[in-house]
mmCIF file of C-alpha atoms and ligand atoms in Angstrom:
data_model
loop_
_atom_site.group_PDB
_atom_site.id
_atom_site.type_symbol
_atom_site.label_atom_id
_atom_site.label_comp_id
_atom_site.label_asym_id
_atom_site.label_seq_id
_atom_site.Cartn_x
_atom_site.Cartn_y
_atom_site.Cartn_z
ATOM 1 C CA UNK A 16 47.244 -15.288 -124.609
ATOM 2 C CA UNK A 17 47.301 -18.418 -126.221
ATOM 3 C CA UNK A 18 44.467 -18.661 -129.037
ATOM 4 C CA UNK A 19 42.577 -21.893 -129.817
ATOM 5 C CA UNK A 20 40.089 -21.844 -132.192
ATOM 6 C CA UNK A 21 36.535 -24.206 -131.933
ATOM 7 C CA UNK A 22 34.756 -25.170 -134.879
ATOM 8 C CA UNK A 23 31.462 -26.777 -133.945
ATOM 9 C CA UNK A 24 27.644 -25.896 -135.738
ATOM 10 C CA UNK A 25 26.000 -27.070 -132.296
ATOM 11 C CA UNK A 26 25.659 -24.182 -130.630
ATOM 12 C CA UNK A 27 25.029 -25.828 -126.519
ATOM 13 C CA UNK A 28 28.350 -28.150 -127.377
ATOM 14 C CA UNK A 29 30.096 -25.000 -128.505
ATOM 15 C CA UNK A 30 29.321 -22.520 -125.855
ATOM 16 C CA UNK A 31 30.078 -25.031 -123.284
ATOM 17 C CA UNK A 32 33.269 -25.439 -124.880
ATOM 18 C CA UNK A 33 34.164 -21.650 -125.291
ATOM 19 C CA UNK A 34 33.584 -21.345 -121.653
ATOM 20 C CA UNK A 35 35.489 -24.207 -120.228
ATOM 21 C CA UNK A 36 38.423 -22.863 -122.815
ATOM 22 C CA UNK A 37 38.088 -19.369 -121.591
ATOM 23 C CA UNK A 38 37.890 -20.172 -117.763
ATOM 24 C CA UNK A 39 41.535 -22.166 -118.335
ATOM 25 C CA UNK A 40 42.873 -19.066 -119.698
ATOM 26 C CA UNK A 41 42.804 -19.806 -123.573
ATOM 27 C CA UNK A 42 41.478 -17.204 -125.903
ATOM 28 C CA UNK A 43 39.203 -18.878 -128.077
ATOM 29 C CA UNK A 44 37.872 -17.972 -131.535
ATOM 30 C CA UNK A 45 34.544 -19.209 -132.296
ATOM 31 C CA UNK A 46 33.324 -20.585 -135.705
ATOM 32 C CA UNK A 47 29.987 -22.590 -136.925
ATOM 33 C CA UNK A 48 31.334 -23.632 -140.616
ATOM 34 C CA UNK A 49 34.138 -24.711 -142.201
ATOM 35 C CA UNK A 50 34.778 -21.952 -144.331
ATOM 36 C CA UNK A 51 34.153 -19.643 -141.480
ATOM 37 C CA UNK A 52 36.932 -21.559 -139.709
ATOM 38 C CA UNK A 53 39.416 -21.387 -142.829
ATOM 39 C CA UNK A 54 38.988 -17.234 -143.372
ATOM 40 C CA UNK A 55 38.984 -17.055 -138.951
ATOM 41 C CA UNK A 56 42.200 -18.818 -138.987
ATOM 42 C CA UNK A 57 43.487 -16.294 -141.879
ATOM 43 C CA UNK A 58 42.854 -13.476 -139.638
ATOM 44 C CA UNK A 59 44.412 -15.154 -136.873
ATOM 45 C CA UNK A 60 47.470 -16.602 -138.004
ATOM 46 C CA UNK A 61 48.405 -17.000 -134.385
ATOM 47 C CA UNK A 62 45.894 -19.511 -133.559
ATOM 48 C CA UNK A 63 47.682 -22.228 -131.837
ATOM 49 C CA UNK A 64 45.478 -25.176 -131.571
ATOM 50 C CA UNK A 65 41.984 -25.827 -133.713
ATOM 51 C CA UNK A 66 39.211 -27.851 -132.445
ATOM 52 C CA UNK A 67 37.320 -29.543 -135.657
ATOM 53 C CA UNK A 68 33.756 -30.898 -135.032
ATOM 54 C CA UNK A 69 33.214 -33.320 -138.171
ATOM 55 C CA UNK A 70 29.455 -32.915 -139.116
ATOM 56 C CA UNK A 71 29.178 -29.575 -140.228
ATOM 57 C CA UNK A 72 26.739 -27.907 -142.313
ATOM 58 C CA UNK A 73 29.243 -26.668 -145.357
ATOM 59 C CA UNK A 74 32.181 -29.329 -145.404
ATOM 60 C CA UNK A 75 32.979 -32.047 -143.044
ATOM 61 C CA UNK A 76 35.535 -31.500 -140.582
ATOM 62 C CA UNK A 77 38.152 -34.266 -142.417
ATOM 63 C CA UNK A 78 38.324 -31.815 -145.123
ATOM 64 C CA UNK A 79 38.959 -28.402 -142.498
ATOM 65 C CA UNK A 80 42.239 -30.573 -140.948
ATOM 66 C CA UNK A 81 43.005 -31.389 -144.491
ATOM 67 C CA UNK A 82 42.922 -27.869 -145.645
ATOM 68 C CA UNK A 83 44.449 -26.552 -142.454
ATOM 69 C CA UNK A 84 47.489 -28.854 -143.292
ATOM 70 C CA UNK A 85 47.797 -28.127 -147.148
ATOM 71 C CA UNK A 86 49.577 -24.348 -145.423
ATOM 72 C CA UNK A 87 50.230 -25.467 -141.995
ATOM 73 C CA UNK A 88 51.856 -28.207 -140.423
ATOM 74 C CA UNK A 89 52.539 -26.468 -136.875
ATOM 75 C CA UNK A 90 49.223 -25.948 -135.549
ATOM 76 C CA UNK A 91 47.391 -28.382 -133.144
ATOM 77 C CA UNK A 92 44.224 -30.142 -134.459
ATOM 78 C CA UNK A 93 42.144 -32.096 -132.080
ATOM 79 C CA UNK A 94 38.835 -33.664 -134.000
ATOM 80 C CA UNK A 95 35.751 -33.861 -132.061
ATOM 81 C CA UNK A 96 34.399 -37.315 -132.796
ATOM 82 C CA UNK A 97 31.118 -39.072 -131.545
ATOM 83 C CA UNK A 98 31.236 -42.242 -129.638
ATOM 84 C CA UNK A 99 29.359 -44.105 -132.656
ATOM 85 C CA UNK A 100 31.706 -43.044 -135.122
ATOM 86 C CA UNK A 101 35.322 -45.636 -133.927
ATOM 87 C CA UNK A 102 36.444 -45.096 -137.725
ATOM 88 C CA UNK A 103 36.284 -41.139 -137.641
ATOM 89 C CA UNK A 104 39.662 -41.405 -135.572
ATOM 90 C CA UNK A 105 41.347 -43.208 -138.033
ATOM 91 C CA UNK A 106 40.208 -40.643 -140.615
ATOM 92 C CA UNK A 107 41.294 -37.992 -138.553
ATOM 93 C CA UNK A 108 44.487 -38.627 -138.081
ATOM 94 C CA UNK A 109 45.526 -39.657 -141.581
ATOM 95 C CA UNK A 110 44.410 -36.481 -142.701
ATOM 96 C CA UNK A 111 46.761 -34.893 -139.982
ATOM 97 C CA UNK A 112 44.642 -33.920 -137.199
ATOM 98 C CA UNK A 113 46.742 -34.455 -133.199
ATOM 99 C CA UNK A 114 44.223 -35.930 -131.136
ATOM 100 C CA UNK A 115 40.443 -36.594 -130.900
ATOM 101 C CA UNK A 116 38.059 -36.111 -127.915
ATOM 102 C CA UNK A 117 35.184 -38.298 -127.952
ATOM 103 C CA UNK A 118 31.796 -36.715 -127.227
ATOM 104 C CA UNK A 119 30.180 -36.734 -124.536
ATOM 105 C CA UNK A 120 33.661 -35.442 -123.014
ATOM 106 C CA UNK A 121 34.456 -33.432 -119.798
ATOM 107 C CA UNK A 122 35.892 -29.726 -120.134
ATOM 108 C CA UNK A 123 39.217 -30.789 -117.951
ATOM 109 C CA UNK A 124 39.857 -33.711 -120.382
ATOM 110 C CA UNK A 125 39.966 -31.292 -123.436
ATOM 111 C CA UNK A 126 41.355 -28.859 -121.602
ATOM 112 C CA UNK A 127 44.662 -31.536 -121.038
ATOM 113 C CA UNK A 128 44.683 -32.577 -124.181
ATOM 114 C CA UNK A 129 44.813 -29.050 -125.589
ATOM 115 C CA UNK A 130 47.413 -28.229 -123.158
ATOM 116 C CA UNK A 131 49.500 -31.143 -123.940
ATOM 117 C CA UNK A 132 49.682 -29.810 -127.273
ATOM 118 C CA UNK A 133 50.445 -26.487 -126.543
ATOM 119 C CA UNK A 134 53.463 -27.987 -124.427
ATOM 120 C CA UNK A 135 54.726 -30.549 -127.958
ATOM 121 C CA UNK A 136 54.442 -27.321 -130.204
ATOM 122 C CA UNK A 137 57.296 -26.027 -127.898
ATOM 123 C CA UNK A 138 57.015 -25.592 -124.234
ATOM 124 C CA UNK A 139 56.526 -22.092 -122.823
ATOM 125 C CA UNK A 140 57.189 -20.049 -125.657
ATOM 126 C CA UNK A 141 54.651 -21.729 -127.872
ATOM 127 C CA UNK A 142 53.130 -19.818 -130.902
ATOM 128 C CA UNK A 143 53.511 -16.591 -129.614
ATOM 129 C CA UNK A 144 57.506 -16.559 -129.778
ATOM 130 C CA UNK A 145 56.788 -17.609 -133.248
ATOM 131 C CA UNK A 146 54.493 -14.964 -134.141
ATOM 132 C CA UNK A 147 55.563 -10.911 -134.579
ATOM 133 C CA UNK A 148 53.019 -8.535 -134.682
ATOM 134 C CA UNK A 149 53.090 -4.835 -135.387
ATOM 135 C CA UNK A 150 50.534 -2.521 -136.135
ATOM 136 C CA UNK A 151 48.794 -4.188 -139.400
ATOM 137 C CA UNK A 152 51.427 -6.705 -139.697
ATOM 138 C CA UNK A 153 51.605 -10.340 -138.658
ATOM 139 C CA UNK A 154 54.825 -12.584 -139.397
ATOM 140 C CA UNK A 155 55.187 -15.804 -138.545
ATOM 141 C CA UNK A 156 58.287 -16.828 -137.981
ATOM 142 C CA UNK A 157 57.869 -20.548 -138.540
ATOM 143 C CA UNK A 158 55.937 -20.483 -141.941
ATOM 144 C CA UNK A 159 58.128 -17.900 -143.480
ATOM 145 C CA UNK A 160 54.299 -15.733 -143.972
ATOM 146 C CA UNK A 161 53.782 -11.855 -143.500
ATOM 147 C CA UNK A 162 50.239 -10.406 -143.629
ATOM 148 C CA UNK A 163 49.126 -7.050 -143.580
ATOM 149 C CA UNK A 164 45.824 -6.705 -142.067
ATOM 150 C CA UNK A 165 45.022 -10.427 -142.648
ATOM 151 C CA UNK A 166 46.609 -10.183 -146.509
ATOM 152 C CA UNK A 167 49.527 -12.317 -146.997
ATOM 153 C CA UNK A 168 52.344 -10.366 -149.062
ATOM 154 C CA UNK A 169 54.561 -12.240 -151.374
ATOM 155 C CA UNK A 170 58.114 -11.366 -149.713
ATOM 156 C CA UNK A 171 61.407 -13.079 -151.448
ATOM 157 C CA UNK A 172 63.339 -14.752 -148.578
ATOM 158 C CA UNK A 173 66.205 -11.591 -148.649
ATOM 159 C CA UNK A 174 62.596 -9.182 -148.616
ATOM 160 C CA UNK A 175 61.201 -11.357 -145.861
ATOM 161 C CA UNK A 176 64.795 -11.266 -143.824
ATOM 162 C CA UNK A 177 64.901 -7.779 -144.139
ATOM 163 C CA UNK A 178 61.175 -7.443 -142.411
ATOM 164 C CA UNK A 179 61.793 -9.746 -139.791
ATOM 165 C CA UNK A 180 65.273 -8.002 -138.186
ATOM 166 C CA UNK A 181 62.918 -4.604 -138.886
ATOM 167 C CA UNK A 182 60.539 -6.366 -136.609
ATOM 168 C CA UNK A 183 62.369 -7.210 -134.105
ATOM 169 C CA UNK A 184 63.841 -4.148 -134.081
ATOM 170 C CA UNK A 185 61.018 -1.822 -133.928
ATOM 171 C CA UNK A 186 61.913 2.224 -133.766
ATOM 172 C CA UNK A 187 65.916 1.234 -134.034
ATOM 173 C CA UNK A 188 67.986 3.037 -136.683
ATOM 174 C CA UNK A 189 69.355 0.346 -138.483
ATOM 175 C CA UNK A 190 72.398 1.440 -140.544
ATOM 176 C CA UNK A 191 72.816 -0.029 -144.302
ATOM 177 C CA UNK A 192 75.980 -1.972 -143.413
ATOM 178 C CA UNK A 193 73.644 -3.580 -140.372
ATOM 179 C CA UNK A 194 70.869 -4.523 -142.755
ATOM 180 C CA UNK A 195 73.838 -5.796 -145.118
ATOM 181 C CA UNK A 196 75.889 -8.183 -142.788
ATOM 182 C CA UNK A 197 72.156 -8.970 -140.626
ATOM 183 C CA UNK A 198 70.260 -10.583 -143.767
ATOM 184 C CA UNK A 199 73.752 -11.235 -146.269
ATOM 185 C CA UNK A 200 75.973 -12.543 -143.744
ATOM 186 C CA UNK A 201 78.757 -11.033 -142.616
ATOM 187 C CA UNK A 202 80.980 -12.287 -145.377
ATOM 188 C CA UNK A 203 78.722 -11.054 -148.480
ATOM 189 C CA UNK A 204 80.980 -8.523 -150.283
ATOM 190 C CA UNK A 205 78.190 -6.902 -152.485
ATOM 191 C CA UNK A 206 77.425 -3.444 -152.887
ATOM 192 C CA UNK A 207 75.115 -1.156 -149.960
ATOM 193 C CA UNK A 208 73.293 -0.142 -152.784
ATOM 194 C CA UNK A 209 71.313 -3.556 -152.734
ATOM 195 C CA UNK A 210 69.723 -2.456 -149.364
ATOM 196 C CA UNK A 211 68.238 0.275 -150.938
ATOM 197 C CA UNK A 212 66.934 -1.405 -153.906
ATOM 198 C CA UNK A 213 65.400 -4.022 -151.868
ATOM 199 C CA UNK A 214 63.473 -1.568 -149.460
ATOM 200 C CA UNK A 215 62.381 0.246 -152.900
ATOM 201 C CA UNK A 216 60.558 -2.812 -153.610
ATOM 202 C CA UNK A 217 59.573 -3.805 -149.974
ATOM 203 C CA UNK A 218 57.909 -0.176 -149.389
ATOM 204 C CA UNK A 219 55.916 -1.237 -152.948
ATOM 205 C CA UNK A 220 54.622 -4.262 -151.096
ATOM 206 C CA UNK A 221 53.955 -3.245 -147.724
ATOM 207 C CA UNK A 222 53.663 1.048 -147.686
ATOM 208 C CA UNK A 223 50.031 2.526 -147.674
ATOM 209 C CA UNK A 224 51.896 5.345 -149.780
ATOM 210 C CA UNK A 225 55.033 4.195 -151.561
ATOM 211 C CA UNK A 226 56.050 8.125 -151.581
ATOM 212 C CA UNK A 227 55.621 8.730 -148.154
ATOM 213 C CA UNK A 228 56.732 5.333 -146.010
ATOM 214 C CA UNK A 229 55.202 5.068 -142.487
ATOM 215 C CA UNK A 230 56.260 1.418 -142.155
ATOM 216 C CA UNK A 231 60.189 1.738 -143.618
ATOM 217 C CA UNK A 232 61.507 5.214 -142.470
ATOM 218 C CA UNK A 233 64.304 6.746 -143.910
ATOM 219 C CA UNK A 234 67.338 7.792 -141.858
ATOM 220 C CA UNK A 235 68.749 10.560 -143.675
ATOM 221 C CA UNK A 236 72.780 9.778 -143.855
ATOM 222 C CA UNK A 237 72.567 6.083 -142.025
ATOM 223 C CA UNK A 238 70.182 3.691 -143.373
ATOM 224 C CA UNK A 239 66.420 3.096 -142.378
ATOM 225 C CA UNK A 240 63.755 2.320 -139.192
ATOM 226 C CA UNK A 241 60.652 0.453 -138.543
ATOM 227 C CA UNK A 242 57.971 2.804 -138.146
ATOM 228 C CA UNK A 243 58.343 6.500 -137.422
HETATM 229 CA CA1 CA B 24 28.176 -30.927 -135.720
#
């Protein structure tokens, strides 16, 4: 389900907006500050379009969008800007937000203009063809980010190749020479041996118990699996 988030300390303005969201089939994530909507959007990485009221107890919602853009330049921002304040668009979008909605609005004229963004990021596929998630991990696809259980790993890119083709191959044995040509190329004339070194230190990042790998399974005589 596609997951938008609302930031707004006004709780009437927010619930109305949570259930207009949720009765046109958005999941919606709820938050009342700004730092509460930075560490929500941590934990869901996935989140395809934020909604940013600007007066806001901690931090004013200029400085959520410009935050939100410092690490992500996909996601949808839509500002929430009263009638009284004609500059606060301006602001908005030169610090990178989408699209405002004026207050007093109506749900179906958010409810558009969230949809219309949905449909720029990428038509049907959206974020969620952008976003693998397995058990505790989270990659997205577009950033170049993993997380485990809302933690973002440092991965090198060959680390972070070798994940993704794991992820998208969940519970296949994947041979050393596949994992070679997949994330080398075809051409690369190195030695297997580099797999191996490389899931040595992946299973340092990413295993619960570097001795005994859940995530990275050997295959005894053929190479390795995702998960067990
Ligand atoms: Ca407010």
């Amino acid at each position: 389900m596609k997951k938008v988030l609302i930031l707004e300390d006004e709780m009437n303005i927010r619930s109305f907006v949570v259930i207009n969201l949720k009765r046109a089939g958005y999941e919606v994530i709820e938050a009342g500050t700004g730092q509460e909507a930075l560490d929500r959007l941590q934990q869901y990485p996935d989140i395809g379009v934020a909604i940013l009221d600007i007066m806001l107890p901690d931090m004013d919602g200029f400085e959520v969008c410009r935050r939100i853009r410092a690490t992500n330049k996909q996601m949808g921002i839509i500002m929430l800007t009263a009638r009284t304040q004609e500059m606060d668009k301006v602001t908005g979008l030169m610090t990178g937000a989408d699209d405002y909605v004026t207050k007093p609005f109506s749900p179906a004229e958010l409810t558009a203009r969230i949809d219309a963004l949905f449909r720029r990021m990428g038509g049907e596929n959206t974020a969620s063809a952008e976003v693998l998630t397995q058990g505790p991990f989270v990659m997205n696809t577009r950033n170049h980010t993993l997380e485990k259980n809302g933690e973002r790993i440092r991965l090198t890119q060959v680390e972070y190749a070798i994940v993704k083709l794991f992820m998208q191959n969940p519970g296949r044995a994947l041979s050393r020479e596949d994992i070679l040509s997949a994330v080398w190329g075809r051409e690369y004339e190195g030695e297997l041996k580099i797999v191996d070194v490389n899931i040595r230190r992946l299973r340092i990042k990413i295993e619960d118990d570097t001795n005994n790998p859940s995530y990275i399974t050997t295959v005894w005589g053929l190479g390795y699996k995702w998960g067990a």
